[in-house]
PDB file of C-alpha atoms in Angstrom:
ATOM      1  CA  MET A   1       0.000   0.000   0.000  1.00  0.00           C
ATOM      2  CA  ALA A   2       1.298   3.425  -0.968  1.00  0.00           C
ATOM      3  CA  GLU A   3       2.155   5.760   1.875  1.00  0.00           C
ATOM      4  CA  VAL A   4      -0.417   8.259   0.573  1.00  0.00           C
ATOM      5  CA  ASN A   5      -3.198   5.836   1.505  1.00  0.00           C
ATOM      6  CA  ARG A   6      -2.077   5.188   5.059  1.00  0.00           C
ATOM      7  CA  VAL A   7      -3.815   6.710   8.058  1.00  0.00           C
ATOM      8  CA  ALA A   8      -2.607   7.610  11.545  1.00  0.00           C
ATOM      9  CA  ILE A   9      -4.468   8.777  14.617  1.00  0.00           C
ATOM     10  CA  VAL A  10      -2.328  11.135  16.708  1.00  0.00           C
ATOM     11  CA  THR A  11      -3.438  12.274  20.162  1.00  0.00           C
ATOM     12  CA  GLY A  12      -2.188  15.473  21.719  1.00  0.00           C
ATOM     13  CA  ALA A  13      -1.782  16.725  18.161  1.00  0.00           C
ATOM     14  CA  GLY A  14      -2.389  20.411  18.772  1.00  0.00           C
ATOM     15  CA  SER A  15       1.084  21.298  20.000  1.00  0.00           C
ATOM     16  CA  GLY A  16       4.529  20.032  20.938  1.00  0.00           C
ATOM     17  CA  ILE A  17       5.464  16.476  20.049  1.00  0.00           C
ATOM     18  CA  GLY A  18       2.032  15.617  18.649  1.00  0.00           C
ATOM     19  CA  ARG A  19       2.083  18.562  16.276  1.00  0.00           C
ATOM     20  CA  GLU A  20       5.525  17.591  14.995  1.00  0.00           C
ATOM     21  CA  VAL A  21       4.502  13.948  14.577  1.00  0.00           C
ATOM     22  CA  SER A  22       1.459  15.012  12.561  1.00  0.00           C
ATOM     23  CA  LEU A  23       3.476  17.315  10.308  1.00  0.00           C
ATOM     24  CA  GLN A  24       6.144  14.688   9.704  1.00  0.00           C
ATOM     25  CA  LEU A  25       3.639  11.927   8.950  1.00  0.00           C
ATOM     26  CA  ALA A  26       1.865  14.202   6.498  1.00  0.00           C
ATOM     27  CA  GLY A  27       5.246  15.021   4.997  1.00  0.00           C
ATOM     28  CA  VAL A  28       5.727  11.384   3.986  1.00  0.00           C
ATOM     29  CA  GLY A  29       2.233  11.146   2.546  1.00  0.00           C
ATOM     30  CA  TRP A  30       0.110   9.888   5.410  1.00  0.00           C
ATOM     31  CA  ARG A  31      -3.393  11.091   6.201  1.00  0.00           C
ATOM     32  CA  VAL A  32      -3.739  12.155   9.825  1.00  0.00           C
ATOM     33  CA  ALA A  33      -6.597  12.271  12.322  1.00  0.00           C
ATOM     34  CA  LEU A  34      -5.569  15.035  14.717  1.00  0.00           C
ATOM     35  CA  VAL A  35      -6.919  14.562  18.239  1.00  0.00           C
ATOM     36  CA  GLY A  36      -6.784  17.074  21.073  1.00  0.00           C
ATOM     37  CA  ARG A  37      -8.897  19.019  23.510  1.00  0.00           C
ATOM     38  CA  THR A  38      -8.698  22.384  21.712  1.00  0.00           C
ATOM     39  CA  LEU A  39     -10.208  22.439  18.231  1.00  0.00           C
ATOM     40  CA  GLY A  40      -8.538  25.714  17.267  1.00  0.00           C
ATOM     41  CA  LYS A  41      -5.071  24.289  17.852  1.00  0.00           C
ATOM     42  CA  LEU A  42      -5.878  21.203  15.786  1.00  0.00           C
ATOM     43  CA  GLU A  43      -7.210  23.324  12.951  1.00  0.00           C
ATOM     44  CA  ALA A  44      -4.020  25.392  12.983  1.00  0.00           C
ATOM     45  CA  VAL A  45      -1.949  22.225  12.553  1.00  0.00           C
ATOM     46  CA  ALA A  46      -4.283  21.026   9.808  1.00  0.00           C
ATOM     47  CA  ARG A  47      -3.774  24.291   7.930  1.00  0.00           C
ATOM     48  CA  GLU A  48      -0.028  23.733   8.085  1.00  0.00           C
ATOM     49  CA  ILE A  49      -0.550  20.379   6.398  1.00  0.00           C
ATOM     50  CA  ASP A  50      -3.141  21.149   3.702  1.00  0.00           C
ATOM     51  CA  SER A  51      -6.601  22.512   3.057  1.00  0.00           C
ATOM     52  CA  GLY A  52      -8.166  19.655   5.015  1.00  0.00           C
ATOM     53  CA  GLU A  53      -8.333  16.873   2.450  1.00  0.00           C
ATOM     54  CA  ARG A  54      -5.701  14.785   4.209  1.00  0.00           C
ATOM     55  CA  THR A  55      -6.519  15.722   7.786  1.00  0.00           C
ATOM     56  CA  LEU A  56      -9.383  15.332  10.219  1.00  0.00           C
ATOM     57  CA  CYS A  57      -9.640  17.343  13.431  1.00  0.00           C
ATOM     58  CA  ILE A  58     -11.299  15.584  16.364  1.00  0.00           C
ATOM     59  CA  ALA A  59     -11.787  17.622  19.520  1.00  0.00           C
ATOM     60  CA  ALA A  60     -11.779  15.125  22.373  1.00  0.00           C
ATOM     61  CA  ASP A  61     -10.350  14.497  25.827  1.00  0.00           C
ATOM     62  CA  VAL A  62      -8.812  11.025  25.777  1.00  0.00           C
ATOM     63  CA  GLY A  63      -9.200  10.936  29.548  1.00  0.00           C
ATOM     64  CA  GLU A  64     -12.961  10.560  29.105  1.00  0.00           C
ATOM     65  CA  PRO A  65     -13.895   6.866  28.712  1.00  0.00           C
ATOM     66  CA  ALA A  66     -16.392   7.487  25.906  1.00  0.00           C
ATOM     67  CA  ALA A  67     -13.907   9.427  23.786  1.00  0.00           C
ATOM     68  CA  ALA A  68     -11.988   6.463  22.365  1.00  0.00           C
ATOM     69  CA  GLY A  69     -14.900   4.953  20.477  1.00  0.00           C
ATOM     70  CA  ARG A  70     -15.901   8.325  19.062  1.00  0.00           C
ATOM     71  CA  ILE A  71     -12.355   9.084  17.902  1.00  0.00           C
ATOM     72  CA  VAL A  72     -11.880   5.800  16.079  1.00  0.00           C
ATOM     73  CA  ALA A  73     -15.366   5.930  14.563  1.00  0.00           C
ATOM     74  CA  ALA A  74     -14.727   9.413  13.185  1.00  0.00           C
ATOM     75  CA  ALA A  75     -11.343   8.436  11.746  1.00  0.00           C
ATOM     76  CA  THR A  76     -12.601   5.277  10.064  1.00  0.00           C
ATOM     77  CA  GLN A  77     -15.705   6.986   8.720  1.00  0.00           C
ATOM     78  CA  ARG A  78     -13.541   9.641   7.087  1.00  0.00           C
ATOM     79  CA  PHE A  79     -10.562   7.576   5.950  1.00  0.00           C
ATOM     80  CA  GLY A  80     -11.749   3.958   6.002  1.00  0.00           C
ATOM     81  CA  ARG A  81      -8.743   2.520   7.835  1.00  0.00           C
ATOM     82  CA  VAL A  82      -6.230   2.988  10.644  1.00  0.00           C
ATOM     83  CA  ASP A  83      -2.606   1.989  10.068  1.00  0.00           C
ATOM     84  CA  ALA A  84      -0.975   3.627  13.076  1.00  0.00           C
ATOM     85  CA  LEU A  85      -1.974   5.023  16.439  1.00  0.00           C
ATOM     86  CA  VAL A  86       0.284   7.463  18.271  1.00  0.00           C
ATOM     87  CA  ASN A  87      -0.696   7.688  21.939  1.00  0.00           C
ATOM     88  CA  ASN A  88       0.917  11.017  22.719  1.00  0.00           C
ATOM     89  CA  ALA A  89      -1.589  12.788  24.984  1.00  0.00           C
ATOM     90  CA  GLY A  90      -0.216  13.654  28.396  1.00  0.00           C
ATOM     91  CA  HIS A  91      -1.229  15.237  31.681  1.00  0.00           C
ATOM     92  CA  ALA A  92       1.564  16.012  34.140  1.00  0.00           C
ATOM     93  CA  PRO A  93       0.612  17.979  37.253  1.00  0.00           C
ATOM     94  CA  MET A  94       3.757  18.451  39.291  1.00  0.00           C
ATOM     95  CA  LYS A  95       3.666  18.034  43.059  1.00  0.00           C
ATOM     96  CA  PRO A  96       4.631  15.382  45.610  1.00  0.00           C
ATOM     97  CA  PHE A  97       2.556  12.240  45.127  1.00  0.00           C
ATOM     98  CA  HIS A  98       1.322  12.280  48.731  1.00  0.00           C
ATOM     99  CA  GLN A  99      -0.443  15.579  48.047  1.00  0.00           C
ATOM    100  CA  PHE A 100      -2.639  14.148  45.258  1.00  0.00           C
ATOM    101  CA  SER A 101      -6.326  13.533  45.872  1.00  0.00           C
ATOM    102  CA  ASP A 102      -7.946  10.351  44.595  1.00  0.00           C
ATOM    103  CA  SER A 103      -9.615  12.260  41.768  1.00  0.00           C
ATOM    104  CA  GLU A 104      -6.317  13.849  40.740  1.00  0.00           C
ATOM    105  CA  ILE A 105      -4.595  10.461  40.635  1.00  0.00           C
ATOM    106  CA  GLN A 106      -7.471   9.086  38.576  1.00  0.00           C
ATOM    107  CA  GLY A 107      -7.219  11.996  36.157  1.00  0.00           C
ATOM    108  CA  VAL A 108      -3.511  11.443  35.570  1.00  0.00           C
ATOM    109  CA  PHE A 109      -4.021   7.743  34.881  1.00  0.00           C
ATOM    110  CA  GLU A 110      -7.052   8.347  32.645  1.00  0.00           C
ATOM    111  CA  VAL A 111      -5.112  10.567  30.247  1.00  0.00           C
ATOM    112  CA  ASN A 112      -1.683   8.968  30.353  1.00  0.00           C
ATOM    113  CA  VAL A 113      -2.447   5.253  30.235  1.00  0.00           C
ATOM    114  CA  LEU A 114      -6.138   4.298  30.358  1.00  0.00           C
ATOM    115  CA  GLY A 115      -7.007   6.523  27.416  1.00  0.00           C
ATOM    116  CA  ALA A 116      -4.219   4.947  25.376  1.00  0.00           C
ATOM    117  CA  ILE A 117      -5.413   1.443  26.204  1.00  0.00           C
ATOM    118  CA  ARG A 118      -9.002   2.307  25.281  1.00  0.00           C
ATOM    119  CA  LEU A 119      -7.971   3.872  21.982  1.00  0.00           C
ATOM    120  CA  THR A 120      -5.862   0.857  21.095  1.00  0.00           C
ATOM    121  CA  ARG A 121      -8.772  -1.430  21.950  1.00  0.00           C
ATOM    122  CA  GLU A 122     -11.196   0.532  19.782  1.00  0.00           C
ATOM    123  CA  ALA A 123      -8.759   0.667  16.852  1.00  0.00           C
ATOM    124  CA  TRP A 124      -7.592  -2.930  17.261  1.00  0.00           C
ATOM    125  CA  ARG A 125      -9.580  -4.513  14.441  1.00  0.00           C
ATOM    126  CA  ASN A 126      -8.406  -1.871  11.985  1.00  0.00           C
ATOM    127  CA  LEU A 127      -4.824  -2.102  13.204  1.00  0.00           C
ATOM    128  CA  ALA A 128      -4.850  -5.894  12.926  1.00  0.00           C
ATOM    129  CA  ASP A 129      -6.257  -5.743   9.391  1.00  0.00           C
ATOM    130  CA  ALA A 130      -3.474  -3.322   8.425  1.00  0.00           C
ATOM    131  CA  LYS A 131      -0.708  -5.104  10.377  1.00  0.00           C
ATOM    132  CA  GLY A 132      -0.282  -1.667  11.867  1.00  0.00           C
ATOM    133  CA  ARG A 133       1.701  -0.049  14.636  1.00  0.00           C
ATOM    134  CA  VAL A 134       0.983   1.589  17.973  1.00  0.00           C
ATOM    135  CA  VAL A 135       3.511   4.084  19.318  1.00  0.00           C
ATOM    136  CA  ASN A 136       3.170   5.068  22.960  1.00  0.00           C
ATOM    137  CA  VAL A 137       4.846   8.288  24.039  1.00  0.00           C
ATOM    138  CA  SER A 138       6.048   7.603  27.563  1.00  0.00           C
ATOM    139  CA  SER A 139       8.705   9.484  29.524  1.00  0.00           C
ATOM    140  CA  TYR A 140      12.278   9.076  30.640  1.00  0.00           C
ATOM    141  CA  SER A 141      10.866   9.681  34.109  1.00  0.00           C
ATOM    142  CA  THR A 142       9.642   6.071  34.013  1.00  0.00           C
ATOM    143  CA  ILE A 143      13.322   5.106  34.119  1.00  0.00           C
ATOM    144  CA  ASP A 144      14.575   7.875  36.410  1.00  0.00           C
ATOM    145  CA  PRO A 145      11.570   9.606  38.034  1.00  0.00           C
ATOM    146  CA  PHE A 146      11.742  13.357  38.414  1.00  0.00           C
ATOM    147  CA  ALA A 147      10.813  14.759  41.828  1.00  0.00           C
ATOM    148  CA  GLY A 148       7.177  15.836  41.819  1.00  0.00           C
ATOM    149  CA  LEU A 149       6.248  13.634  38.861  1.00  0.00           C
ATOM    150  CA  GLY A 150       5.768  10.354  40.698  1.00  0.00           C
ATOM    151  CA  VAL A 151       2.106   9.872  39.754  1.00  0.00           C
ATOM    152  CA  TYR A 152       2.713  10.865  36.131  1.00  0.00           C
ATOM    153  CA  SER A 153       5.741   8.568  35.945  1.00  0.00           C
ATOM    154  CA  ALA A 154       3.788   5.642  37.378  1.00  0.00           C
ATOM    155  CA  ALA A 155       1.032   6.154  34.812  1.00  0.00           C
ATOM    156  CA  LYS A 156       3.410   6.471  31.874  1.00  0.00           C
ATOM    157  CA  ALA A 157       5.243   3.341  33.039  1.00  0.00           C
ATOM    158  CA  GLY A 158       2.100   1.427  32.162  1.00  0.00           C
ATOM    159  CA  LEU A 159       2.641   2.352  28.520  1.00  0.00           C
ATOM    160  CA  ASN A 160       6.091   0.763  28.580  1.00  0.00           C
ATOM    161  CA  LEU A 161       4.634  -2.651  29.374  1.00  0.00           C
ATOM    162  CA  PHE A 162       1.588  -2.126  27.179  1.00  0.00           C
ATOM    163  CA  ALA A 163       3.772  -1.942  24.068  1.00  0.00           C
ATOM    164  CA  ARG A 164       5.108  -5.412  24.837  1.00  0.00           C
ATOM    165  CA  ALA A 165       1.570  -6.662  25.484  1.00  0.00           C
ATOM    166  CA  ILE A 166       0.487  -5.418  22.052  1.00  0.00           C
ATOM    167  CA  VAL A 167       3.257  -7.404  20.371  1.00  0.00           C
ATOM    168  CA  ASN A 168       2.434 -10.495  22.410  1.00  0.00           C
ATOM    169  CA  GLU A 169      -1.200 -10.476  21.296  1.00  0.00           C
ATOM    170  CA  GLY A 170       0.036 -12.097  18.096  1.00  0.00           C
ATOM    171  CA  ARG A 171      -2.213 -10.304  15.610  1.00  0.00           C
ATOM    172  CA  GLY A 172       0.648  -8.733  13.691  1.00  0.00           C
ATOM    173  CA  VAL A 173       0.286  -5.337  15.341  1.00  0.00           C
ATOM    174  CA  LEU A 174       3.581  -3.915  16.584  1.00  0.00           C
ATOM    175  CA  GLY A 175       3.812  -1.806  19.723  1.00  0.00           C
ATOM    176  CA  PHE A 176       6.557   0.679  20.584  1.00  0.00           C
ATOM    177  CA  THR A 177       7.328   3.014  23.446  1.00  0.00           C
ATOM    178  CA  VAL A 178       9.377   6.187  23.038  1.00  0.00           C
ATOM    179  CA  ALA A 179      10.498   7.617  26.389  1.00  0.00           C
ATOM    180  CA  PRO A 180      11.943  11.123  26.021  1.00  0.00           C
ATOM    181  CA  GLY A 181      13.383  13.228  28.791  1.00  0.00           C
ATOM    182  CA  ALA A 182      12.450  16.885  29.153  1.00  0.00           C
ATOM    183  CA  VAL A 183      11.069  18.150  25.831  1.00  0.00           C
ATOM    184  CA  GLU A 184      10.694  21.851  25.000  1.00  0.00           C
ATOM    185  CA  THR A 185       6.884  21.977  24.965  1.00  0.00           C
ATOM    186  CA  GLU A 186       4.040  24.006  26.422  1.00  0.00           C
ATOM    187  CA  MET A 187       3.361  21.189  28.885  1.00  0.00           C
ATOM    188  CA  LEU A 188       6.934  21.261  30.175  1.00  0.00           C
ATOM    189  CA  ARG A 189       6.957  25.019  30.595  1.00  0.00           C
ATOM    190  CA  SER A 190       3.637  24.921  32.431  1.00  0.00           C
ATOM    191  CA  ILE A 191       5.379  23.068  35.265  1.00  0.00           C
ATOM    192  CA  VAL A 192       9.107  23.877  34.934  1.00  0.00           C
ATOM    193  CA  PRO A 193      10.368  27.432  34.224  1.00  0.00           C
ATOM    194  CA  SER A 194      13.361  28.012  31.975  1.00  0.00           C
ATOM    195  CA  SER A 195      15.253  29.385  34.960  1.00  0.00           C
ATOM    196  CA  ALA A 196      15.161  25.896  36.478  1.00  0.00           C
ATOM    197  CA  LEU A 197      15.664  23.998  33.219  1.00  0.00           C
ATOM    198  CA  PRO A 198      17.257  25.976  30.372  1.00  0.00           C
ATOM    199  CA  THR A 199      16.424  25.244  26.765  1.00  0.00           C
ATOM    200  CA  ASN A 200      19.862  23.761  26.077  1.00  0.00           C
ATOM    201  CA  LYS A 201      18.993  21.003  28.548  1.00  0.00           C
ATOM    202  CA  THR A 202      15.809  19.962  26.756  1.00  0.00           C
ATOM    203  CA  LEU A 203      15.009  17.948  23.650  1.00  0.00           C
ATOM    204  CA  ALA A 204      13.447  19.507  20.553  1.00  0.00           C
ATOM    205  CA  PRO A 205       9.939  18.191  19.755  1.00  0.00           C
ATOM    206  CA  ALA A 206      10.942  17.605  16.129  1.00  0.00           C
ATOM    207  CA  ASP A 207      13.786  15.300  17.158  1.00  0.00           C
ATOM    208  CA  VAL A 208      11.521  13.195  19.356  1.00  0.00           C
ATOM    209  CA  ALA A 209       8.886  13.141  16.625  1.00  0.00           C
ATOM    210  CA  ARG A 210      11.355  11.720  14.111  1.00  0.00           C
ATOM    211  CA  VAL A 211      11.837   8.639  16.283  1.00  0.00           C
ATOM    212  CA  ILE A 212       8.087   8.239  16.787  1.00  0.00           C
ATOM    213  CA  VAL A 213       7.390   8.566  13.072  1.00  0.00           C
ATOM    214  CA  ALA A 214      10.118   6.064  12.218  1.00  0.00           C
ATOM    215  CA  CYS A 215       8.352   3.559  14.478  1.00  0.00           C
ATOM    216  CA  ALA A 216       4.922   4.357  13.031  1.00  0.00           C
ATOM    217  CA  ILE A 217       5.919   3.930   9.383  1.00  0.00           C
ATOM    218  CA  GLY A 218       7.908   0.730   9.817  1.00  0.00           C
ATOM    219  CA  GLN A 219      11.499   1.918   9.928  1.00  0.00           C
ATOM    220  CA  ARG A 220      12.213   0.625  13.444  1.00  0.00           C
ATOM    221  CA  ASP A 221      10.357  -2.675  13.603  1.00  0.00           C
ATOM    222  CA  GLN A 222      13.367  -4.240  15.304  1.00  0.00           C
ATOM    223  CA  ASP A 223      12.501  -2.123  18.363  1.00  0.00           C
ATOM    224  CA  ALA A 224       8.928  -3.425  18.686  1.00  0.00           C
ATOM    225  CA  GLY A 225       7.999  -4.179  22.275  1.00  0.00           C
ATOM    226  CA  SER A 226      10.909  -2.244  23.696  1.00  0.00           C
ATOM    227  CA  VAL A 227      11.345   1.154  25.318  1.00  0.00           C
ATOM    228  CA  ILE A 228      13.346   3.603  23.206  1.00  0.00           C
ATOM    229  CA  ALA A 229      14.897   5.930  25.768  1.00  0.00           C
ATOM    230  CA  MET A 230      15.800   9.494  24.787  1.00  0.00           C
ATOM    231  CA  PRO A 231      17.456  11.199  27.763  1.00  0.00           C
ATOM    232  CA  SER A 232      17.728  14.969  27.887  1.00  0.00           C
ATOM    233  CA  PRO A 233      21.077  16.545  26.902  1.00  0.00           C
TER     234      PRO A 233
END
């Protein structure tokens, strides 16, 4: 199948890593379903790609249980297939884990791991038909947890194992986990000021996206089931 016919769903596509992944996938001919909470941001990314013929914007919060089915239904109705799923959405409130309420813990897990599992479940038949790929965007904090990100790190760690579980299902779908360190994104700067972590100590979203895209389009199949660590400089 030509690359121009392939379809990816990318969550957290309105900014940062997700935006770069979407642009790079489109750059190699893929059609992209852009998923995020803010429609305006998704539409801005879509305009960078084309007039809308090769993109679909889906405003949704992957932390809501009902969102996964709606996202996959919209993507398949528009494009007819799903060849890759990039679970990039993240929610990283920063404070000591013992200060989290039950609802706050639940919210972190809903976005960072449960939403990814639900999306993969809903897209599974399409992914199996396409012998497709799932790329989970985890965090280097699952290897070396940052202070104040214990709950986030625990949630993202679930994605590391989930990639292996996808491979072990035996349906020909390959799962990957990319675990970057601090990446220069809006999410990072919402919790860590540049005075505490200068830009020269962070990764560029485009560099992380290149690894994710390589996994999604079949250039790193040898890494299926593993965690691809990308520590900060």
